[in-house]
Amino acid sequence: MARALILVMDSVGIGAAPDAARYGDEGADTIGHIAEVCARGEADRVSLRAGRLRLPNLVELGLGEACRMATGRVPPGLEGDAAPIGRYGCAAEISKGKDTPSGHWELAGAPVLFDWGYFPRQVPCFAPELISALCQQANVPGLLGNCHASGTAIIAELGNEHVTTGKPICYTSADSVFQIAAHETSFGLARLYDVCAVARKLVDPLRIGRVIARPFVGSSTEGFVRTGNRRDYSVPPPAPTVLDHASMAGRCVLSVGKIGDIFAHRSTGRVLKANGNGALFDRTLEGMNALPDGGLLFANFVDFDTIHGHRRDPAGYAAALEDFDARIPAIRKMMRPDDIIVITADHGCDPTWRGTDHTREQVPVLLFGPSTGSGSLGRRETYADVAAAVSAHLALAPMSAGTARGMLHN
C-alpha cells in the first residue's frame, strides 16, 4: 500500500500571491530575493556559505521551474541543466490571512474562509478587560509589553524587568496571535504553559488563532535567548483535514515538529518533536523508517521562518535552505515504490521585505516519487490541492476542498 509525506518548508514563498497587494506585499518574493542577495555576494559568511544560492536537489525536483511559473523568472542559481525529475507547480492561498495555521490547514484540505481576529497597532494593543482577566485568572502581578513587537527584540528590551518583577511579556504581530514570553527558570516553564492555557480561553471570543508560549533563558549580562520549548495553543481546523481522514481510516499518522500544535492535536497521531531544522530532518527520517503502508507523515521545518525570515536574515536563510537541500538525497533513498513526497510551504517571510511579518506569497508544490512521473502541475488555485492529491494517493475519502486533478499523473 502507498505512503505519503508532506514536508512544509515554513515560510519558503516563491513570489507574491495574486492578491498580495491587499496585504501590502506586492513584490514580495522570499526565494527570489534571497537568491538575488546571494548573487550580489551580500550573503557570504565565513565558514557558513558563499556565492550564488545552490539548491541542486530542489532544482532537480523542479523548484526553479516552480519559481518561473509563479513570477515569470528563475532566480539566479536555480537554473537547471535538465528537465526536472519530479512534478512541480505553484499554489496560491484562498484562506484569509498569511499565518501559519491558515497555511497548514489549507494544505491539509481545510481552508480558512472566515476572518481571524487581530489586535490593533496602537499601544497598548490589548483591551484592559483582557489584561485584567488574565492577571486575575493566571495569578500574575501584571503584564509587560502590550504591543506589536519582534519576539527577540522584546525579550532583549524587557527580559530583565520581567525577571525582576515576575510579570510575563505579552505581545502580538500582524498574525492573529497572542504571544507570552517568560524566563524558564525565574518564572517557570510549567507556569508559562498554565498562563497560556488561561489566555487561550480568554481570546477565544476574539477569534484569535494562536496563543504562543515563548520561553527564554539567560540574563541581562549574557543576554536572553529563546529556547526550543515553544508551545502553540491553536484552535482546531474549521473542517476535516487529510489528517482526520487518515485517522478515521485507521491509518498511521506521524507529525514532525510543531504540526501537533498547529492542528490543536486533532488527528495528529504520534508527534516527533525536535529543535532545529537538522534535528527535525533526523526525526522525519526516523518517522519515515517506521511509517507503515498506508501511513501519512506531516512535517514542519520552522527555522526558515522563526530564525531567519522574521529576523530579516537573508544570509542565514540561504544557508538554511542549502542545508535542507543537502538532506534530500537521504529521504529519496528511503522511498518505497508507491511512496509520494510533497515539498511545499505555508506562506512567505521575505527577509528583504519591510517589517518583520509574513508575506502573502505563492508556494512551491514539488511532488515526487518512483511512480509519479515528471512535468508541470501548473498553477494551483488553492493549497488544498496538496491534501486532495495525498488523499487520492492513499485511497482515503475525498476532501471537501481542492482537487487532485493533474496532480498525480501526467
CSV table of C-alpha atoms in Angstrom, one decimal:
chain,number,residue,atom,x,y,z
A,1,MET,CA,0.0,0.0,0.0
A,2,ALA,CA,1.1,3.6,-0.7
A,3,ARG,CA,2.6,6.0,1.8
A,4,ALA,CA,2.7,9.8,1.7
A,5,LEU,CA,4.8,12.6,3.3
A,6,ILE,CA,4.1,16.3,3.3
A,7,LEU,CA,7.2,18.4,4.2
A,8,VAL,CA,6.5,22.1,4.9
A,9,MET,CA,9.4,24.5,4.5
A,10,ASP,CA,7.9,27.1,6.8
A,11,SER,CA,7.7,30.5,5.0
A,12,VAL,CA,9.6,29.5,1.8
A,13,GLY,CA,7.4,31.5,-0.6
A,14,ILE,CA,8.3,31.9,-4.3
A,15,GLY,CA,6.7,35.2,-5.3
A,16,ALA,CA,3.8,37.5,-4.5
A,17,ALA,CA,0.3,35.9,-4.5
A,18,PRO,CA,-2.3,37.3,-6.9
A,19,ASP,CA,-3.9,39.2,-4.0
A,20,ALA,CA,-0.6,40.3,-2.3
A,21,ALA,CA,-1.4,44.0,-2.8
A,22,ARG,CA,-4.3,43.7,-0.4
A,23,TYR,CA,-1.8,42.6,2.3
A,24,GLY,CA,0.8,45.2,1.4
A,25,ASP,CA,3.1,42.5,-0.1
A,26,GLU,CA,3.0,43.2,-3.8
A,27,GLY,CA,6.5,42.4,-5.0
A,28,ALA,CA,7.5,40.1,-2.1
A,29,ASP,CA,9.5,37.1,-3.2
A,30,THR,CA,11.2,35.1,-0.4
A,31,ILE,CA,13.3,32.7,-2.6
A,32,GLY,CA,13.8,35.2,-5.4
A,33,HIS,CA,15.1,37.9,-3.2
A,34,ILE,CA,17.4,35.6,-1.2
A,35,ALA,CA,18.9,34.3,-4.5
A,36,GLU,CA,19.5,37.9,-5.7
A,37,VAL,CA,21.2,38.8,-2.4
A,38,CYS,CA,23.4,35.7,-2.8
A,39,ALA,CA,24.2,36.5,-6.4
A,40,ARG,CA,25.4,40.0,-5.4
A,41,GLY,CA,27.7,38.5,-2.8
A,42,GLU,CA,25.8,40.0,0.1
A,43,ALA,CA,25.1,36.7,1.8
A,44,ASP,CA,28.7,35.5,2.0
A,45,ARG,CA,29.7,34.3,5.5
A,46,VAL,CA,33.0,32.8,6.6
A,47,SER,CA,32.5,29.1,7.2
A,48,LEU,CA,28.8,29.4,6.6
A,49,ARG,CA,28.2,29.9,2.9
A,50,ALA,CA,29.3,32.0,-0.1
A,51,GLY,CA,28.4,32.8,-3.7
A,52,ARG,CA,25.1,32.1,-5.5
A,53,LEU,CA,22.3,30.2,-3.9
A,54,ARG,CA,22.9,26.5,-4.5
A,55,LEU,CA,19.9,24.1,-4.2
A,56,PRO,CA,20.7,21.4,-6.7
A,57,ASN,CA,18.4,18.8,-5.3
A,58,LEU,CA,15.4,21.1,-5.0
A,59,VAL,CA,16.1,22.4,-8.5
A,60,GLU,CA,16.2,18.8,-9.8
A,61,LEU,CA,12.8,18.3,-8.3
A,62,GLY,CA,11.5,21.5,-10.1
A,63,LEU,CA,12.0,24.4,-7.7
A,64,GLY,CA,13.4,26.7,-10.3
A,65,GLU,CA,10.6,26.0,-12.7
A,66,ALA,CA,8.0,26.5,-10.0
A,67,CYS,CA,9.5,29.9,-9.4
A,68,ARG,CA,9.3,30.7,-13.1
A,69,MET,CA,5.7,29.7,-13.0
A,70,ALA,CA,5.0,32.0,-10.1
A,71,THR,CA,7.0,35.0,-11.1
A,72,GLY,CA,8.0,34.6,-14.8
A,73,ARG,CA,11.7,34.2,-13.9
A,74,VAL,CA,14.1,31.6,-12.4
A,75,PRO,CA,16.1,33.1,-9.5
A,76,PRO,CA,19.8,33.3,-10.1
A,77,GLY,CA,21.5,30.0,-9.1
A,78,LEU,CA,18.3,27.9,-9.5
A,79,GLU,CA,18.6,27.3,-13.2
A,80,GLY,CA,18.5,23.6,-14.0
A,81,ASP,CA,20.7,21.8,-16.6
A,82,ALA,CA,18.0,19.3,-17.4
A,83,ALA,CA,14.2,18.9,-17.1
A,84,PRO,CA,13.0,18.3,-13.5
A,85,ILE,CA,12.6,14.7,-12.5
A,86,GLY,CA,9.6,15.5,-10.3
A,87,ARG,CA,6.3,17.2,-10.7
A,88,TYR,CA,6.4,20.9,-10.0
A,89,GLY,CA,4.0,23.8,-9.7
A,90,CYS,CA,3.0,26.8,-7.6
A,91,ALA,CA,-0.1,27.3,-5.4
A,92,ALA,CA,-1.9,30.4,-4.2
A,93,GLU,CA,-3.8,30.6,-0.9
A,94,ILE,CA,-7.5,31.2,-0.7
A,95,SER,CA,-7.5,31.4,3.2
A,96,LYS,CA,-7.9,34.9,4.6
A,97,GLY,CA,-4.6,35.6,6.1
A,98,LYS,CA,-0.9,34.8,5.8
A,99,ASP,CA,-0.4,33.0,9.1
A,100,THR,CA,0.9,29.5,9.9
A,101,PRO,CA,-2.4,27.8,10.9
A,102,SER,CA,-4.3,29.0,7.8
A,103,GLY,CA,-1.5,27.9,5.5
A,104,HIS,CA,-1.1,24.5,7.1
A,105,TRP,CA,-4.9,23.8,7.4
A,106,GLU,CA,-5.4,24.7,3.8
A,107,LEU,CA,-2.5,22.4,2.8
A,108,ALA,CA,-4.4,19.7,4.8
A,109,GLY,CA,-7.7,20.5,3.0
A,110,ALA,CA,-9.4,22.9,5.3
A,111,PRO,CA,-9.1,26.5,4.0
A,112,VAL,CA,-9.9,29.3,6.4
A,113,LEU,CA,-12.7,31.2,4.8
A,114,PHE,CA,-13.6,33.4,7.8
A,115,ASP,CA,-11.8,36.4,9.2
A,116,TRP,CA,-9.5,36.0,12.1
A,117,GLY,CA,-9.4,38.5,14.9
A,118,TYR,CA,-6.4,40.8,15.1
A,119,PHE,CA,-5.1,43.2,17.7
A,120,PRO,CA,-4.7,46.8,16.8
A,121,ARG,CA,-1.4,48.5,16.1
A,122,GLN,CA,-1.9,51.0,18.9
A,123,VAL,CA,-0.1,50.9,22.2
A,124,PRO,CA,-1.4,49.4,24.4
A,125,CYS,CA,-2.9,46.9,21.9
A,126,PHE,CA,-4.7,44.6,24.3
A,127,ALA,CA,-8.0,45.6,25.9
A,128,PRO,CA,-7.9,46.4,29.7
A,129,GLU,CA,-10.6,43.8,30.3
A,130,LEU,CA,-8.4,41.1,28.7
A,131,ILE,CA,-5.4,42.0,30.7
A,132,SER,CA,-7.3,42.3,34.0
A,133,ALA,CA,-8.9,38.9,33.4
A,134,LEU,CA,-5.6,37.2,32.5
A,135,CYS,CA,-3.8,38.7,35.5
A,136,GLN,CA,-6.5,37.6,37.9
A,137,GLN,CA,-7.2,34.1,36.5
A,138,ALA,CA,-3.5,33.3,35.9
A,139,ASN,CA,-2.4,34.9,39.2
A,140,VAL,CA,0.3,37.1,37.7
A,141,PRO,CA,1.2,40.6,39.1
A,142,GLY,CA,0.8,42.4,35.8
A,143,LEU,CA,2.0,42.3,32.1
A,144,LEU,CA,4.8,43.8,30.2
A,145,GLY,CA,4.9,44.7,26.5
A,146,ASN,CA,1.3,45.0,25.4
A,147,CYS,CA,2.3,45.9,21.9
A,148,HIS,CA,3.2,44.6,18.4
A,149,ALA,CA,6.8,43.5,18.6
A,150,SER,CA,9.6,41.2,17.4
A,151,GLY,CA,10.0,38.4,19.8
A,152,THR,CA,13.8,38.6,20.1
A,153,ALA,CA,13.7,42.4,20.4
A,154,ILE,CA,11.1,42.5,23.1
A,155,ILE,CA,12.9,39.9,25.4
A,156,ALA,CA,16.1,41.9,25.0
A,157,GLU,CA,14.3,45.1,26.0
A,158,LEU,CA,12.1,43.7,28.8
A,159,GLY,CA,13.8,40.5,29.9
A,160,ASN,CA,15.5,42.0,32.9
A,161,GLU,CA,12.3,43.8,34.1
A,162,HIS,CA,10.4,40.5,33.6
A,163,VAL,CA,12.9,38.6,35.8
A,164,THR,CA,12.8,41.3,38.4
A,165,THR,CA,9.0,41.8,38.6
A,166,GLY,CA,7.6,38.4,37.6
A,167,LYS,CA,5.4,40.0,35.0
A,168,PRO,CA,5.2,38.0,31.8
A,169,ILE,CA,5.9,39.7,28.5
A,170,CYS,CA,2.8,39.8,26.2
A,171,TYR,CA,2.9,40.9,22.6
A,172,THR,CA,1.4,40.3,19.1
A,173,SER,CA,2.2,40.7,15.4
A,174,ALA,CA,0.4,41.0,12.1
A,175,ASP,CA,-0.8,37.4,12.6
A,176,SER,CA,-3.8,36.5,14.7
A,177,VAL,CA,-1.7,35.7,17.7
A,178,PHE,CA,-1.3,36.4,21.5
A,179,GLN,CA,2.3,35.6,22.5
A,180,ILE,CA,3.6,35.3,26.0
A,181,ALA,CA,7.3,35.2,26.8
A,182,ALA,CA,8.7,34.2,30.2
A,183,HIS,CA,12.0,33.0,31.7
A,184,GLU,CA,12.2,29.3,32.1
A,185,THR,CA,13.9,29.4,35.4
A,186,SER,CA,12.8,32.5,37.3
A,187,PHE,CA,9.1,32.3,36.1
A,188,GLY,CA,9.0,28.6,35.3
A,189,LEU,CA,8.2,26.7,32.1
A,190,ALA,CA,5.1,24.9,33.5
A,191,ARG,CA,3.8,28.1,34.9
A,192,LEU,CA,4.2,29.8,31.5
A,193,TYR,CA,2.2,27.0,29.9
A,194,ASP,CA,-0.5,27.4,32.5
A,195,VAL,CA,-0.8,31.1,31.8
A,196,CYS,CA,-1.1,30.4,28.1
A,197,ALA,CA,-3.9,27.9,28.7
A,198,VAL,CA,-5.8,30.6,30.6
A,199,ALA,CA,-5.1,33.1,27.8
A,200,ARG,CA,-6.3,30.6,25.2
A,201,LYS,CA,-9.8,30.6,26.7
A,202,LEU,CA,-9.9,34.3,27.1
A,203,VAL,CA,-9.1,35.1,23.5
A,204,ASP,CA,-11.5,32.5,22.0
A,205,PRO,CA,-14.3,35.0,21.7
A,206,LEU,CA,-12.0,37.4,19.8
A,207,ARG,CA,-11.3,34.7,17.1
A,208,ILE,CA,-7.5,34.8,17.8
A,209,GLY,CA,-5.8,31.9,16.0
A,210,ARG,CA,-3.0,31.1,18.4
A,211,VAL,CA,-1.6,31.7,21.9
A,212,ILE,CA,2.1,31.0,21.8
A,213,ALA,CA,4.3,30.3,24.8
A,214,ARG,CA,7.8,31.8,24.2
A,215,PRO,CA,10.1,30.6,26.9
A,216,PHE,CA,13.7,32.0,27.1
A,217,VAL,CA,16.8,31.7,29.3
A,218,GLY,CA,19.8,33.9,30.1
A,219,SER,CA,20.4,37.1,32.0
A,220,SER,CA,20.8,40.8,31.4
A,221,THR,CA,24.6,40.4,31.4
A,222,GLU,CA,24.9,37.5,29.0
A,223,GLY,CA,21.8,38.2,27.0
A,224,PHE,CA,18.4,36.4,26.7
A,225,VAL,CA,17.9,33.6,24.3
A,226,ARG,CA,14.6,31.8,23.3
A,227,THR,CA,14.6,28.1,23.8
A,228,GLY,CA,13.1,25.2,21.9
A,229,ASN,CA,10.3,24.7,24.4
A,230,ARG,CA,7.9,26.9,22.5
A,231,ARG,CA,4.3,25.7,22.6
A,232,ASP,CA,1.4,26.8,20.4
A,233,TYR,CA,-2.2,26.8,21.7
A,234,SER,CA,-4.3,26.8,18.5
A,235,VAL,CA,-8.0,26.5,17.8
A,236,PRO,CA,-8.8,23.3,15.8
A,237,PRO,CA,-9.2,23.4,12.0
A,238,PRO,CA,-12.7,24.5,10.8
A,239,ALA,CA,-13.3,21.4,8.7
A,240,PRO,CA,-12.0,17.8,8.4
A,241,THR,CA,-8.4,17.6,7.2
A,242,VAL,CA,-6.5,14.9,5.5
A,243,LEU,CA,-5.1,14.0,8.9
A,244,ASP,CA,-8.7,13.4,10.1
A,245,HIS,CA,-9.4,11.3,7.1
A,246,ALA,CA,-6.3,9.2,7.6
A,247,SER,CA,-7.0,8.7,11.3
A,248,MET,CA,-10.7,7.8,10.7
A,249,ALA,CA,-9.5,5.2,8.2
A,250,GLY,CA,-7.2,3.6,10.8
A,251,ARG,CA,-4.0,4.7,9.1
A,252,CYS,CA,-0.8,5.6,11.0
A,253,VAL,CA,-0.2,9.3,11.3
A,254,LEU,CA,3.1,10.8,12.3
A,255,SER,CA,3.6,14.5,12.9
A,256,VAL,CA,7.0,16.1,13.0
A,257,GLY,CA,7.8,19.4,14.7
A,258,LYS,CA,5.0,21.8,15.5
A,259,ILE,CA,2.3,20.1,13.4
A,260,GLY,CA,0.7,18.7,16.5
A,261,ASP,CA,0.3,22.2,18.0
A,262,ILE,CA,-0.8,23.8,14.7
A,263,PHE,CA,-3.7,21.3,14.4
A,264,ALA,CA,-4.6,21.5,18.1
A,265,HIS,CA,-3.5,17.9,18.3
A,266,ARG,CA,-6.6,16.7,16.4
A,267,SER,CA,-5.8,13.5,14.5
A,268,THR,CA,-2.0,14.3,14.5
A,269,GLY,CA,-1.1,10.8,15.8
A,270,ARG,CA,2.4,10.3,17.2
A,271,VAL,CA,4.2,13.6,17.5
A,272,LEU,CA,8.0,13.6,16.9
A,273,LYS,CA,9.5,16.8,18.4
A,274,ALA,CA,12.9,18.3,17.8
A,275,ASN,CA,14.6,21.7,18.0
A,276,GLY,CA,16.2,23.0,14.7
A,277,ASN,CA,15.8,22.0,11.1
A,278,GLY,CA,18.6,19.5,11.2
A,279,ALA,CA,17.1,17.6,14.1
A,280,LEU,CA,13.6,17.9,12.5
A,281,PHE,CA,15.0,16.2,9.4
A,282,ASP,CA,16.5,13.5,11.5
A,283,ARG,CA,13.1,12.9,13.1
A,284,THR,CA,11.5,12.9,9.7
A,285,LEU,CA,13.9,10.1,8.5
A,286,GLU,CA,13.2,8.3,11.8
A,287,GLY,CA,9.4,8.6,11.2
A,288,MET,CA,9.7,7.5,7.5
A,289,ASN,CA,11.6,4.4,8.6
A,290,ALA,CA,8.8,3.5,11.0
A,291,LEU,CA,5.8,4.6,8.7
A,292,PRO,CA,3.8,1.5,7.7
A,293,ASP,CA,2.0,1.0,4.4
A,294,GLY,CA,-0.9,3.4,4.1
A,295,GLY,CA,0.6,5.9,6.5
A,296,LEU,CA,0.9,9.7,6.4
A,297,LEU,CA,3.8,11.8,7.8
A,298,PHE,CA,3.3,15.6,8.0
A,299,ALA,CA,6.4,17.6,9.0
A,300,ASN,CA,7.2,21.3,9.5
A,301,PHE,CA,10.6,22.8,9.3
A,302,VAL,CA,10.3,26.0,11.3
A,303,ASP,CA,13.8,27.6,11.3
A,304,PHE,CA,13.4,29.2,7.9
A,305,ASP,CA,10.6,31.4,9.4
A,306,THR,CA,11.4,31.9,13.0
A,307,ILE,CA,15.2,32.1,12.9
A,308,HIS,CA,15.8,33.8,9.6
A,309,GLY,CA,12.6,35.2,8.0
A,310,HIS,CA,11.2,37.2,10.9
A,311,ARG,CA,14.7,38.3,11.8
A,312,ARG,CA,15.3,39.5,8.2
A,313,ASP,CA,18.5,37.5,7.8
A,314,PRO,CA,18.9,36.6,4.1
A,315,ALA,CA,22.4,35.0,4.6
A,316,GLY,CA,21.2,32.7,7.3
A,317,TYR,CA,18.1,31.9,5.4
A,318,ALA,CA,20.2,30.9,2.3
A,319,ALA,CA,22.4,28.7,4.5
A,320,ALA,CA,19.3,27.0,6.0
A,321,LEU,CA,17.9,26.3,2.5
A,322,GLU,CA,21.2,24.8,1.4
A,323,ASP,CA,21.4,22.6,4.5
A,324,PHE,CA,17.8,21.4,3.9
A,325,ASP,CA,18.6,20.8,0.2
A,326,ALA,CA,21.6,18.6,1.2
A,327,ARG,CA,19.4,16.3,3.2
A,328,ILE,CA,17.0,15.5,0.3
A,329,PRO,CA,19.1,12.6,-1.2
A,330,ALA,CA,18.8,10.7,2.1
A,331,ILE,CA,15.0,10.9,2.1
A,332,ARG,CA,14.8,9.9,-1.6
A,333,LYS,CA,16.9,6.8,-0.8
A,334,MET,CA,14.3,5.7,1.7
A,335,MET,CA,11.3,5.9,-0.6
A,336,ARG,CA,9.4,2.8,-1.5
A,337,PRO,CA,8.0,2.2,-5.0
A,338,ASP,CA,4.5,3.6,-4.2
A,339,ASP,CA,5.6,6.5,-1.9
A,340,ILE,CA,5.0,10.1,-2.7
A,341,ILE,CA,6.5,13.2,-1.1
A,342,VAL,CA,5.2,16.7,-1.4
A,343,ILE,CA,7.6,19.5,-0.5
A,344,THR,CA,5.8,22.8,-0.1
A,345,ALA,CA,5.4,25.9,2.2
A,346,ASP,CA,2.6,27.6,4.1
A,347,HIS,CA,3.3,31.3,3.3
A,348,GLY,CA,6.2,33.6,2.7
A,349,CYS,CA,8.5,35.6,5.0
A,350,ASP,CA,10.7,37.6,2.7
A,351,PRO,CA,13.9,38.5,4.7
A,352,THR,CA,14.4,41.6,2.4
A,353,TRP,CA,10.9,42.9,3.0
A,354,ARG,CA,9.9,45.8,5.2
A,355,GLY,CA,8.9,44.9,8.8
A,356,THR,CA,9.2,41.5,10.4
A,357,ASP,CA,5.9,39.9,9.4
A,358,HIS,CA,5.0,37.1,7.0
A,359,THR,CA,4.5,37.9,3.3
A,360,ARG,CA,1.5,36.9,1.2
A,361,GLU,CA,3.1,34.7,-1.4
A,362,GLN,CA,2.6,31.7,-3.7
A,363,VAL,CA,4.3,28.5,-2.5
A,364,PRO,CA,6.1,25.7,-4.4
A,365,VAL,CA,4.5,22.3,-4.8
A,366,LEU,CA,7.1,19.7,-5.6
A,367,LEU,CA,5.6,16.2,-5.8
A,368,PHE,CA,7.8,13.3,-6.5
A,369,GLY,CA,8.1,9.5,-6.1
A,370,PRO,CA,9.2,6.5,-8.0
A,371,SER,CA,5.9,6.2,-9.9
A,372,THR,CA,4.7,9.8,-10.2
A,373,GLY,CA,6.5,10.8,-13.4
A,374,SER,CA,7.6,14.3,-14.1
A,375,GLY,CA,6.2,17.5,-15.5
A,376,SER,CA,4.3,20.6,-14.7
A,377,LEU,CA,1.5,20.7,-12.1
A,378,GLY,CA,0.5,24.1,-13.3
A,379,ARG,CA,-0.7,27.0,-11.2
A,380,ARG,CA,-2.9,25.5,-8.4
A,381,GLU,CA,-5.7,27.8,-7.2
A,382,THR,CA,-5.5,26.6,-3.6
A,383,TYR,CA,-3.1,24.9,-1.3
A,384,ALA,CA,-5.8,22.4,-0.7
A,385,ASP,CA,-4.9,20.5,-3.9
A,386,VAL,CA,-2.0,19.1,-1.9
A,387,ALA,CA,-4.4,17.4,0.5
A,388,ALA,CA,-6.6,16.2,-2.4
A,389,ALA,CA,-3.6,14.6,-4.0
A,390,VAL,CA,-2.4,12.9,-0.8
A,391,SER,CA,-6.0,11.7,0.0
A,392,ALA,CA,-6.3,10.2,-3.5
A,393,HIS,CA,-2.9,8.6,-3.4
A,394,LEU,CA,-3.7,7.0,0.0
A,395,ALA,CA,-7.2,5.9,-1.2
A,396,LEU,CA,-8.9,8.0,1.6
A,397,ALA,CA,-12.3,9.7,1.5
A,398,PRO,CA,-12.3,12.7,-0.9
A,399,MET,CA,-11.5,16.1,0.6
A,400,SER,CA,-14.2,18.8,0.5
A,401,ALA,CA,-11.7,21.4,-0.8
A,402,GLY,CA,-9.1,21.2,-3.6
A,403,THR,CA,-8.7,18.8,-6.5
A,404,ALA,CA,-6.3,16.1,-7.3
A,405,ARG,CA,-6.9,16.6,-11.0
A,406,GLY,CA,-3.5,16.8,-12.8
A,407,MET,CA,-1.5,16.2,-9.6
A,408,LEU,CA,-0.6,12.5,-9.5
A,409,HIS,CA,-0.3,11.5,-13.1
A,410,ASN,CA,0.7,13.1,-16.4
